[in-house]
mmCIF file of C-alpha atoms (C1' of nucleotides) and ligand atoms in Angstrom:
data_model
loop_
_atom_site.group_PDB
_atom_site.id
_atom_site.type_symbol
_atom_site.label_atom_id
_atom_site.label_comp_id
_atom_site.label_asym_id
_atom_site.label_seq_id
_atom_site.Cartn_x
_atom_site.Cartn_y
_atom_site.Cartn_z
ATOM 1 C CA UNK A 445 -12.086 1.695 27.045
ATOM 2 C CA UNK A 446 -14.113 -1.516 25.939
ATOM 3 C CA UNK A 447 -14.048 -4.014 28.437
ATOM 4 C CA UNK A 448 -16.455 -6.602 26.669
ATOM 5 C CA UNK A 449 -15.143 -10.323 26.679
ATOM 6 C CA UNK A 450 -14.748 -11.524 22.915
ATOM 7 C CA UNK A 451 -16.742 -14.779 23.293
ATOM 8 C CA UNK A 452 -17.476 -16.096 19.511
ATOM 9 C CA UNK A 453 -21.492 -15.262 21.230
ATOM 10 C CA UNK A 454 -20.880 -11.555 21.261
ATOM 11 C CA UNK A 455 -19.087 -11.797 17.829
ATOM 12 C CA UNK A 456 -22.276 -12.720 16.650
ATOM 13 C CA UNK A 457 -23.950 -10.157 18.404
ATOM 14 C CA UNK A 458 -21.443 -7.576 16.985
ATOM 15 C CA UNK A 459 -21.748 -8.614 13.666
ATOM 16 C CA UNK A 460 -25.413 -8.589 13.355
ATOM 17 C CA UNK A 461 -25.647 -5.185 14.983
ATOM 18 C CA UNK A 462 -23.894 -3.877 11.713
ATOM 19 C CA UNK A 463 -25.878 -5.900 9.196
ATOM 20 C CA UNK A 464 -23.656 -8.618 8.534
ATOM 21 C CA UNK A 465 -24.929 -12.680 8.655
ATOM 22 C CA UNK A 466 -22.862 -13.790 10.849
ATOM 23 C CA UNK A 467 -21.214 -17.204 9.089
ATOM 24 C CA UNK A 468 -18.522 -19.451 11.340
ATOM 25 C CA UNK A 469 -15.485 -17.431 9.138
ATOM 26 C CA UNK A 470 -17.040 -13.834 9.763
ATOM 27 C CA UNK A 471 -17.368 -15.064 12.986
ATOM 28 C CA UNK A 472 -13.436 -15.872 12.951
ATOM 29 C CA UNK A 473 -12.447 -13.207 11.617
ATOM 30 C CA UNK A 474 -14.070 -10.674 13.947
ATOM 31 C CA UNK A 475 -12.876 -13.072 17.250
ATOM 32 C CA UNK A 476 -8.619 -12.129 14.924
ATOM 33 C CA UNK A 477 -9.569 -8.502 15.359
ATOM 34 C CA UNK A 478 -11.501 -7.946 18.592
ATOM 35 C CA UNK A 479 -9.572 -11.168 20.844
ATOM 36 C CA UNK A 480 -6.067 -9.043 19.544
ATOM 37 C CA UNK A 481 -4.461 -5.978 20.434
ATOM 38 C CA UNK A 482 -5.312 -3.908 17.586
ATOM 39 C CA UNK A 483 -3.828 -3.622 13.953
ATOM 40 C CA UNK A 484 -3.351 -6.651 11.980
ATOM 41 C CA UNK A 485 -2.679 -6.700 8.397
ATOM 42 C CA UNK A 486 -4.642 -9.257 6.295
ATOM 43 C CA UNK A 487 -2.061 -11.521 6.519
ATOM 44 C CA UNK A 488 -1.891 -11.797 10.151
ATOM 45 C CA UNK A 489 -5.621 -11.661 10.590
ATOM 46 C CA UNK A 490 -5.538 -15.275 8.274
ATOM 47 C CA UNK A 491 -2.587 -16.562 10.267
ATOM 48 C CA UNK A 492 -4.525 -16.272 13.071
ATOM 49 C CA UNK A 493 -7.752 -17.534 11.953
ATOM 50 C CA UNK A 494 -6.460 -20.856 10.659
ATOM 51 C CA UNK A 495 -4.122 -21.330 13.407
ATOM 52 C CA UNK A 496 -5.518 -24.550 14.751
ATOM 53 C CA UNK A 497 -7.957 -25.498 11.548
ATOM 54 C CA UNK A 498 -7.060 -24.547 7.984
ATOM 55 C CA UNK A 499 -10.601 -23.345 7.358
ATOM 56 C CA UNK A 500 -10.972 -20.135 5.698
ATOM 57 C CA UNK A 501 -9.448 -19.155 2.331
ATOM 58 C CA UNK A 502 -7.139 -16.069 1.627
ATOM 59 C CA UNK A 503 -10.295 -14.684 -0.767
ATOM 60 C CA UNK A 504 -12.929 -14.556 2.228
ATOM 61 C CA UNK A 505 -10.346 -12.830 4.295
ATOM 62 C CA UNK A 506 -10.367 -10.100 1.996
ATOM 63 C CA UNK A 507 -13.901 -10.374 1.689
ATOM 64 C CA UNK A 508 -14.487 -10.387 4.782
ATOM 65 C CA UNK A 509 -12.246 -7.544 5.629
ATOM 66 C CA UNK A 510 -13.690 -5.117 2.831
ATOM 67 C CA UNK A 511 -17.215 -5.901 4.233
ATOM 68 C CA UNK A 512 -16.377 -4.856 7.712
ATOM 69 C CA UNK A 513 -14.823 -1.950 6.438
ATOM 70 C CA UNK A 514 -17.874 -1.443 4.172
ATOM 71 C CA UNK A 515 -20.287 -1.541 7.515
ATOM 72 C CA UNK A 516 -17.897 0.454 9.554
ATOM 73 C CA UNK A 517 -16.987 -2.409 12.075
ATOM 74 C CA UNK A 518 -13.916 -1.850 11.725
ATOM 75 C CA UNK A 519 -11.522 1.208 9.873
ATOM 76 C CA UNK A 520 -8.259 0.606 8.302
ATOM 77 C CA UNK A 521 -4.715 2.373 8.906
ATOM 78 C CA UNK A 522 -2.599 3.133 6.159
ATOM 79 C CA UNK A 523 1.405 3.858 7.365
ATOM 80 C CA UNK A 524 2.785 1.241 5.727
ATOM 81 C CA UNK A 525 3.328 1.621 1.626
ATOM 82 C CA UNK A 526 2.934 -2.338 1.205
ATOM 83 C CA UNK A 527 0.362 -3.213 3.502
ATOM 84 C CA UNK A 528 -3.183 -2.379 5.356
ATOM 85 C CA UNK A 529 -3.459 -2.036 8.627
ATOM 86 C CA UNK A 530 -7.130 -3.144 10.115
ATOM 87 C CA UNK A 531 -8.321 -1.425 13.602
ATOM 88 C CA UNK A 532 -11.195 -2.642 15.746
ATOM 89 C CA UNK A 533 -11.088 0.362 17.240
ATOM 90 C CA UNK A 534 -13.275 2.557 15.403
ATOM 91 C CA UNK A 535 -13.840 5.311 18.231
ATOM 92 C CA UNK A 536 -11.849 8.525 16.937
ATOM 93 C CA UNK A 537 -8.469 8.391 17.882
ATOM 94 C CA UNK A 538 -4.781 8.324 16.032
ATOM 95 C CA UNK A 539 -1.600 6.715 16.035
ATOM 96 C CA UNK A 540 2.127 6.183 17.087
ATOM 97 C CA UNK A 541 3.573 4.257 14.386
ATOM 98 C CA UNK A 542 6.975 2.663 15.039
ATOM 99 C CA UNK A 543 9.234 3.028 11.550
ATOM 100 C CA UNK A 544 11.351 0.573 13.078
ATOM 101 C CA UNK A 545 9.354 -2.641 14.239
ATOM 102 C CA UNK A 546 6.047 -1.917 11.991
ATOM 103 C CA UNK A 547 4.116 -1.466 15.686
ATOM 104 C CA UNK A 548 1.232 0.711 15.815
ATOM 105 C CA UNK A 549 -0.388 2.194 18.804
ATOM 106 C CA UNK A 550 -3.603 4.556 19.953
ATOM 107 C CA UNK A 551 -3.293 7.572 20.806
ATOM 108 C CA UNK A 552 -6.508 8.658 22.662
ATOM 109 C CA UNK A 553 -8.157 12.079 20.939
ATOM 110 C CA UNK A 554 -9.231 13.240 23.854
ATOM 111 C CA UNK A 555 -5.759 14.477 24.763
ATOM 112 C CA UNK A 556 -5.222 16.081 21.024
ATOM 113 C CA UNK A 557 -5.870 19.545 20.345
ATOM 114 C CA UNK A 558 -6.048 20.219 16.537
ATOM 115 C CA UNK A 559 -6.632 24.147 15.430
ATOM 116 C CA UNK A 560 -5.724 25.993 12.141
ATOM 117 C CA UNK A 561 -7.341 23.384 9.479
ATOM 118 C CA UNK A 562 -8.134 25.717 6.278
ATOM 119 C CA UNK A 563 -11.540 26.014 5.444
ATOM 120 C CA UNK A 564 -12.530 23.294 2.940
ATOM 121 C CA UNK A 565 -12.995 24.197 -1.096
ATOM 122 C CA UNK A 566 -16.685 24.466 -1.330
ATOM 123 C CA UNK A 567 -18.234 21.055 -2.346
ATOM 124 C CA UNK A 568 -15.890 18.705 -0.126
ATOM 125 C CA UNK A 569 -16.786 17.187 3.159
ATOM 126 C CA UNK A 570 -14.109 15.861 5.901
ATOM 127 C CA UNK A 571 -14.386 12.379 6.115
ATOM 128 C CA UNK A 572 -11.878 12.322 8.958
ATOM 129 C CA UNK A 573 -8.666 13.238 10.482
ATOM 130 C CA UNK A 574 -5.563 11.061 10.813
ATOM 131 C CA UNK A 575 -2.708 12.045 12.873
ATOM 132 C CA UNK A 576 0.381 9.849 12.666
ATOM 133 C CA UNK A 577 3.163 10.354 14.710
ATOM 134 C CA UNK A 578 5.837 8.370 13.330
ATOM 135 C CA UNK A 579 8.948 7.675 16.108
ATOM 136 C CA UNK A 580 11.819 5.399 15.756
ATOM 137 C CA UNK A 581 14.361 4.086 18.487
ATOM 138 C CA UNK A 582 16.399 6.473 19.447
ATOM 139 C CA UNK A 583 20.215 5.843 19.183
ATOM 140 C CA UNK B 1341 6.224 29.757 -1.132
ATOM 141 C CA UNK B 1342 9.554 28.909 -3.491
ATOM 142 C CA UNK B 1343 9.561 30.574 -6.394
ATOM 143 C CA UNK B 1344 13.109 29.108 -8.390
ATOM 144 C CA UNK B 1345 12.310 28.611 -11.639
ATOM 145 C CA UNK B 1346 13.125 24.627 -12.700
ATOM 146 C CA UNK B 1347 16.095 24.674 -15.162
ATOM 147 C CA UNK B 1348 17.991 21.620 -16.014
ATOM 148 C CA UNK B 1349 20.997 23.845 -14.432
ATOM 149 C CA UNK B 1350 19.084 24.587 -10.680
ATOM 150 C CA UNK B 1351 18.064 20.583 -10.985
ATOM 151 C CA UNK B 1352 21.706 20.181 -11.322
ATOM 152 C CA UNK B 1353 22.395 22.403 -8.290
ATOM 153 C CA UNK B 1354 19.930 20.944 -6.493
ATOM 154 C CA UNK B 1355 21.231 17.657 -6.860
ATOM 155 C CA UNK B 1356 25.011 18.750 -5.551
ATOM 156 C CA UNK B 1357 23.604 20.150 -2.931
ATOM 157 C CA UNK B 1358 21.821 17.027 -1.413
ATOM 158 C CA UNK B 1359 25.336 14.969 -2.332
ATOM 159 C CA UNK B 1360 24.164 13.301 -5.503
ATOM 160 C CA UNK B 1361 25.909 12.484 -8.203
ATOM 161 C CA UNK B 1362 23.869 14.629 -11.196
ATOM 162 C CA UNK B 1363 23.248 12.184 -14.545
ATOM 163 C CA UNK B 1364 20.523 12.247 -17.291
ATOM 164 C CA UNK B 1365 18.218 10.661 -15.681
ATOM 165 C CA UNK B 1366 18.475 12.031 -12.297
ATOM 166 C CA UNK B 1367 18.275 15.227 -13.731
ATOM 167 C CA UNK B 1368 15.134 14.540 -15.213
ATOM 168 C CA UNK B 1369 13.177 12.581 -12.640
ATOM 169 C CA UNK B 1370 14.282 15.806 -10.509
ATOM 170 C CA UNK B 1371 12.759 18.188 -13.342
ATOM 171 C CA UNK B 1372 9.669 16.066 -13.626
ATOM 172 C CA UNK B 1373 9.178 16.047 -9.182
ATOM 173 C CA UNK B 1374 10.029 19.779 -8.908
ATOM 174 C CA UNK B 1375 8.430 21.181 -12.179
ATOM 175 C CA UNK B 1376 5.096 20.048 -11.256
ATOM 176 C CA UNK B 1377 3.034 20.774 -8.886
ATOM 177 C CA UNK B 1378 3.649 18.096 -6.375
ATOM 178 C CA UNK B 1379 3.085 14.377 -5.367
ATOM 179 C CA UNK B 1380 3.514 12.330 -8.025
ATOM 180 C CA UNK B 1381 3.826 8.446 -7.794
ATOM 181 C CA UNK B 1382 6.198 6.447 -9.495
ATOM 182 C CA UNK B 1383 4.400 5.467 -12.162
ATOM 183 C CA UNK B 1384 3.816 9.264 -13.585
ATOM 184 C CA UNK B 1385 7.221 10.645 -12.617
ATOM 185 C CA UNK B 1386 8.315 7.048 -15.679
ATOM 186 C CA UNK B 1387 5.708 8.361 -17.567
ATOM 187 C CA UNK B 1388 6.690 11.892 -17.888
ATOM 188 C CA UNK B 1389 10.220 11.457 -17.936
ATOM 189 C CA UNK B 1390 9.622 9.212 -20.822
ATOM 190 C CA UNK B 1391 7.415 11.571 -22.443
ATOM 191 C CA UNK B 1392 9.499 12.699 -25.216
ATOM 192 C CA UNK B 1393 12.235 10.211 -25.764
ATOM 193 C CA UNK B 1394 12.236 6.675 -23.901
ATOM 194 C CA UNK B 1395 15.301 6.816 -21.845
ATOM 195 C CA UNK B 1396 14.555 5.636 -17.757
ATOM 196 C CA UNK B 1397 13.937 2.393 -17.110
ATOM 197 C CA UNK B 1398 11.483 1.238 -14.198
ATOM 198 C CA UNK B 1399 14.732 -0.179 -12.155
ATOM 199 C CA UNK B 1400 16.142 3.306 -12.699
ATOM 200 C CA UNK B 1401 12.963 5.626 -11.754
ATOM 201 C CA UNK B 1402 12.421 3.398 -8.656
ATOM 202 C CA UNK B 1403 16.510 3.430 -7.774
ATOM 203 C CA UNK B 1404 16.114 6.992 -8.230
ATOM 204 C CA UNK B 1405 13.157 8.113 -6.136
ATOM 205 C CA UNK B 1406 14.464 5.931 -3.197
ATOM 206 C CA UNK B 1407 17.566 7.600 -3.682
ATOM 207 C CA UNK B 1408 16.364 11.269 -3.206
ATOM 208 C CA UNK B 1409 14.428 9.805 -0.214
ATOM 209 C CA UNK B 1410 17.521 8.989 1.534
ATOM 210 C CA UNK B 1411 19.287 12.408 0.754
ATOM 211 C CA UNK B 1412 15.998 13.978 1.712
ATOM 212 C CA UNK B 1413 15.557 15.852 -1.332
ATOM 213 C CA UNK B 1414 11.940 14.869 -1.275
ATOM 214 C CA UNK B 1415 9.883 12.811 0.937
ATOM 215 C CA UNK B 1416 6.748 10.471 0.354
ATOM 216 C CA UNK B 1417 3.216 10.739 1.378
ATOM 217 C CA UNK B 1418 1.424 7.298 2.057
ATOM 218 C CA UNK B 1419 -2.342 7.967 1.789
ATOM 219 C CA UNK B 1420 -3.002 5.080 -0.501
ATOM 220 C CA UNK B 1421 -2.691 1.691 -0.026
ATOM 221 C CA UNK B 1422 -1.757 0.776 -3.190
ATOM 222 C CA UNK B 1423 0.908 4.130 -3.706
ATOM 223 C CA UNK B 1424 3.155 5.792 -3.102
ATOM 224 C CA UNK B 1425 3.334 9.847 -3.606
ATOM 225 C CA UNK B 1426 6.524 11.757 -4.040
ATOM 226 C CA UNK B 1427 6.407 15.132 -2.725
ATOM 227 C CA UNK B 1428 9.291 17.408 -3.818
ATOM 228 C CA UNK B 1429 8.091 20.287 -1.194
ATOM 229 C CA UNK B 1430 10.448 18.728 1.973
ATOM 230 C CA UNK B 1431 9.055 21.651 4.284
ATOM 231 C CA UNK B 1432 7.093 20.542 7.270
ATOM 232 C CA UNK B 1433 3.527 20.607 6.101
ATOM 233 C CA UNK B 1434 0.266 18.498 5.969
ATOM 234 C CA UNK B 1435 -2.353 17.197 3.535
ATOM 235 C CA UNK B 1436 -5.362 17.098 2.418
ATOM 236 C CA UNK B 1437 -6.768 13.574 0.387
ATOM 237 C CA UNK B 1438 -9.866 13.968 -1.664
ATOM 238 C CA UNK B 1439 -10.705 10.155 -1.465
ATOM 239 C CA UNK B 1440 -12.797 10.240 -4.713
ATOM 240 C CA UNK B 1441 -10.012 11.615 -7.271
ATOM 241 C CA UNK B 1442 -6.972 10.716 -5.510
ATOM 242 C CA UNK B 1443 -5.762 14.160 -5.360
ATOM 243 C CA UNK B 1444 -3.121 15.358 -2.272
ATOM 244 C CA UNK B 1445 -3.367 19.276 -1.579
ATOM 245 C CA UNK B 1446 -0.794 20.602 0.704
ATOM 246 C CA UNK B 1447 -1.849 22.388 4.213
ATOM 247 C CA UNK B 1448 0.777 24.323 5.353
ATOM 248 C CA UNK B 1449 2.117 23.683 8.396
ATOM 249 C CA UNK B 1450 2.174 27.898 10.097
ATOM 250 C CA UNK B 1451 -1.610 27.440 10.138
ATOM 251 C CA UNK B 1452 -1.596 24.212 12.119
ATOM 252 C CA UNK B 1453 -1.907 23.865 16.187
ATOM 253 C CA UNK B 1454 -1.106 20.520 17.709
ATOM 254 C CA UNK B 1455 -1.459 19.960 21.413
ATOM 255 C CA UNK B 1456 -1.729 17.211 23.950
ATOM 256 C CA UNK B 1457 0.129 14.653 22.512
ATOM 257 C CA UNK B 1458 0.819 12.263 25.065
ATOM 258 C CA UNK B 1459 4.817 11.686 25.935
ATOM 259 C CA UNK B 1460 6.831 9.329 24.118
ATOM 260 C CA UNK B 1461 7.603 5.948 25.546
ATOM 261 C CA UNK B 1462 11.244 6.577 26.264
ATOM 262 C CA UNK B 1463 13.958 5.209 24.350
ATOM 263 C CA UNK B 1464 11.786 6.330 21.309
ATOM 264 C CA UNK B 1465 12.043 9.650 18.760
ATOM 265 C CA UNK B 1466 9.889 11.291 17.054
ATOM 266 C CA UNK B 1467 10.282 11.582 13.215
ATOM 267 C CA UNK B 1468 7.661 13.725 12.282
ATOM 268 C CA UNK B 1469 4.289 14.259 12.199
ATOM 269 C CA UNK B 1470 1.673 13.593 9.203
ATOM 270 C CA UNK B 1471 -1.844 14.790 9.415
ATOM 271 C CA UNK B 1472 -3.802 13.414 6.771
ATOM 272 C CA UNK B 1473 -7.353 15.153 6.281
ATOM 273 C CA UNK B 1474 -9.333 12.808 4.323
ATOM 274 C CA UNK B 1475 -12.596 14.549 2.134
ATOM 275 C CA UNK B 1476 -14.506 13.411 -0.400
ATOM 276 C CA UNK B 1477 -17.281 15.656 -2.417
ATOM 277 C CA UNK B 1478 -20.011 16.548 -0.300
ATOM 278 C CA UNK B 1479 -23.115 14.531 -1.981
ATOM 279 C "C1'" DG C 1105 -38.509 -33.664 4.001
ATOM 280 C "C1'" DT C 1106 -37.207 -32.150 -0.553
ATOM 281 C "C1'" DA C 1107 -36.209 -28.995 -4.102
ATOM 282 C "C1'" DA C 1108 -35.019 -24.690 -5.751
ATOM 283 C "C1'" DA C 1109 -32.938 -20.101 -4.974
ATOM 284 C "C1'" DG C 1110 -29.798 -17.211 -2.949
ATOM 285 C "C1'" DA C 1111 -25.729 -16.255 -0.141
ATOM 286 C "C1'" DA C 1112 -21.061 -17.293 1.048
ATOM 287 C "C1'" DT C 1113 -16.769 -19.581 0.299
ATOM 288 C "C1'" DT C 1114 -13.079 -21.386 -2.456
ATOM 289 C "C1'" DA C 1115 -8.819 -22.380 -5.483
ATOM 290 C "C1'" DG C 1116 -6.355 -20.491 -8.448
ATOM 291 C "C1'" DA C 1117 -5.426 -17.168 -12.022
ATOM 292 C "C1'" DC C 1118 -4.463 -12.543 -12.375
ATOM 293 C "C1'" DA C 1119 -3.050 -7.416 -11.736
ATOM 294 C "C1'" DC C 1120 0.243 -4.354 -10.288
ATOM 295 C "C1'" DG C 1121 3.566 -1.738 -7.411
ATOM 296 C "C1'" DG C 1122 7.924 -2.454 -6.171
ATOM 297 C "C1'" DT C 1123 12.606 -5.026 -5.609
ATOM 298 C "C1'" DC C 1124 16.524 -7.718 -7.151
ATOM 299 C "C1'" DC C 1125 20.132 -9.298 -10.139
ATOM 300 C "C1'" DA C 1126 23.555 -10.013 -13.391
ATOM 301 C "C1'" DA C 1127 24.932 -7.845 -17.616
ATOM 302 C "C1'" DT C 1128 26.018 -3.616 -19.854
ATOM 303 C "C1'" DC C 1129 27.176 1.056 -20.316
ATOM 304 C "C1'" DC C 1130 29.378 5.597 -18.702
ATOM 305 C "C1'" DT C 1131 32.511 8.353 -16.461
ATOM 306 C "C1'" DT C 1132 36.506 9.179 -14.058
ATOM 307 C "C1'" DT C 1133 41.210 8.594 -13.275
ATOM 308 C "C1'" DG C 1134 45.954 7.233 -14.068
ATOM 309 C "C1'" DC D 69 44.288 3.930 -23.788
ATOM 310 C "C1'" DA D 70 43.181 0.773 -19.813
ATOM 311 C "C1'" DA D 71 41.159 -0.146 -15.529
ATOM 312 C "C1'" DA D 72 37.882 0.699 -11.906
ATOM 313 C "C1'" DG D 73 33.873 2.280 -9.925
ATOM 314 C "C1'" DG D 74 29.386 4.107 -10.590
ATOM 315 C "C1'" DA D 75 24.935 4.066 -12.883
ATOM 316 C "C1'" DT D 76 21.537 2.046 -15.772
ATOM 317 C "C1'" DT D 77 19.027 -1.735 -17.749
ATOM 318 C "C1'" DG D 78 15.693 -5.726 -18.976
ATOM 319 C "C1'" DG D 79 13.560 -8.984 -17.074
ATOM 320 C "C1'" DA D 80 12.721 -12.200 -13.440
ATOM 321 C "C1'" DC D 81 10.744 -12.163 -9.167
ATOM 322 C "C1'" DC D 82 7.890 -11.047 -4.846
ATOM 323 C "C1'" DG D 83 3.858 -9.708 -1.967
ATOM 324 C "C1'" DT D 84 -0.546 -7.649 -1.452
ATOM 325 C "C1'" DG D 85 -4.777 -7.607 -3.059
ATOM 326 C "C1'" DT D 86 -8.661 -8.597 -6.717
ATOM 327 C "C1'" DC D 87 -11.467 -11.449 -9.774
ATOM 328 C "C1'" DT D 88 -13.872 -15.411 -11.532
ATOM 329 C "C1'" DA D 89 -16.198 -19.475 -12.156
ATOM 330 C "C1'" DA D 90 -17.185 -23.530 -9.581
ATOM 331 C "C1'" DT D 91 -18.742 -25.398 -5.241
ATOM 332 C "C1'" DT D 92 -20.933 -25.541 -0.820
ATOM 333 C "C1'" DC D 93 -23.987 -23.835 2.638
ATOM 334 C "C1'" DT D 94 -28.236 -21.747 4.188
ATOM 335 C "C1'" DT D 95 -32.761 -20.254 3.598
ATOM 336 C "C1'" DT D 96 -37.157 -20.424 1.666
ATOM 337 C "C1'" DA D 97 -41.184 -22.650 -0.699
ATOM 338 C "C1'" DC D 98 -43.859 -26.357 -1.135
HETATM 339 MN MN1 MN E 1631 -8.877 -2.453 0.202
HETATM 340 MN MN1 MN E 1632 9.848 2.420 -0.913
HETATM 341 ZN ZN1 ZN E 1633 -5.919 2.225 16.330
HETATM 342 ZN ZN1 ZN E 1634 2.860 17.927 0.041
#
DNA sequence: GTAAAGAATTAGACACGGTCCAATCCTTTG
DNA sequence: CAAAGGATTGGACCGTGTCTAATTCTTTAC
C-alpha cells in the first residue's frame, strides 16, 4: 500500500525518477492519476485536469498519457471495447471490473494462485498476466 | 475439441438452436465465425463474408455479431483497445495475445488453476473470468 | 541579457470502429 | 393478393484516439 501524499513536489519527484521533464501539464496530469482512486480513462483524466483552469489541450493528454505508459509510470487496463483505462498502480495485481457501472477495482496478487499456463511457443516472452473478473449486480 | 464440419445446413442448425431466426446473411457471418479458426473482428468477418459476392452491409455485420452475443452463440475477447474479437468457441477458456502481431491463441481452461480470489462484495455476481497472457517475441 | 535551438503544447483536421435511423426489402400469414 | 412484422441497407453520426503544422516555452550559447 502507498501511503505517499500527492503534493505537485513529489509529482515532480515521480516524474523525474522515470525520465520525464517534468512541465506544469505532466505535472497535472500525474497529480489526475496519483491524487485519484485509480482508473481513469483519458477523458476523465482531462476533466479533471482543467477543472478549475482550462489549461491543457486534449492532444497533450494523450501525449502525456502514451509517455507515461512509454516509461512505465503508469500501465493501462483494457475491459472496456471503447475506452482505456489508465492505472497508477503499476505493482502486479488484477481486476474486478463491474459490467454494470464501468467501476474497476484491485485485486491484490498476493492472494491469487495461478497454475497450469502452457509452456510458451519457443521465441515468445510473457509480458504479463491479466486476470479480470468481470461481476455484475446481482438480481 | 469440436470436430462438426461447417455446412451451410449445421450453421442453420446452429442458429435454431440459439433462437435465431436463420437468413442469408446470418448464415454466412455464422460460416465465416465458425469456419475459421477463431477471433475475428468485425471488420474481417465484412470482409470475408463479402468475399465472393457483396451482399452484408456494415449495419448488418455489426447488427449481427451483437446479435449472436446476446444469444451467446459466441462471445468477444477485448484485448485491444481499438477491437473487438469474436470468438465462436463459447467454452470456458483463456488467451494468449502476442502483442506484436495481434494474434489471440486459445488456453484451455482444464489446464488452468485459479485460487485465492478474494470474496465478492455482496450484492455482486460473477460473470466470468478472462485471463489474458500478454507475449510478445522474445528479442 | 539576447539570440538561437530544442522541447513541449496546441487547435483543429483526420482516421476509424461502432451505432443509429428512416427507407426499403423479405417473409410469413390470412 | 394484401397486410404486417422482421431484417437489411446506405449513409449520417458519434466518440476515442492520432497527426500535423504552427506556436510557445525552456534551455543553451554567447
Ligand atoms: Mn494508446
Ligand atoms: Mn459492442
Ligand atoms: Zn488497478
Ligand atoms: Zn478463444
Amino acid at each position: 500500500m502507498r501511503t505517499t501524499k500527492y503534493t505537485r513536489d513529489n509529482m515532480v519527484e515521480l516524474l523525474r525518477q522515470h525520465g520525464i521533464n517534468p512541465t506544469h501539464q505532466r505535472i497535472e496530469i500525474a497529480h489526475a492519476l496519483f491524487s485519484h482512486p485509480g482508473h481513469l480513462c483519458a477523458d476523465q483524466v482531462m476533466g479533471i485536469t482543467n477543472a478549475k483552469h482550462s489549461e491543457t489541450s486534449k492532444a497533450t493528454v494523450y501525449n502525456t498519457l502514451n509517455l507515461f505508459l512509454d516509461k512505465k509510470m503508469i500501465r493501462e487496463v483494457i475491459v472496456d471495447p471503447s475506452k482505456v483505462f489508465y492505472d497508477p498502480n503499476t505493482y502486479p495485481h488484477h481486476h474486478f471490473y463491474n459490467t454494470a457501472t464501468g467501476e474497476l477495482t484491485d485485486i491484490d496478487v498476493e492472494d491469487i494462485g495461478l497454475t497450469g499456463l502452457p509452456q510458451l511457443p519457443p521465441g515468445l516472452v510473457t509480458e504479463g498476466v491479466d486476470i479480470i473478473v468481470r461481476v455484475r449486480p446481482s438480481a
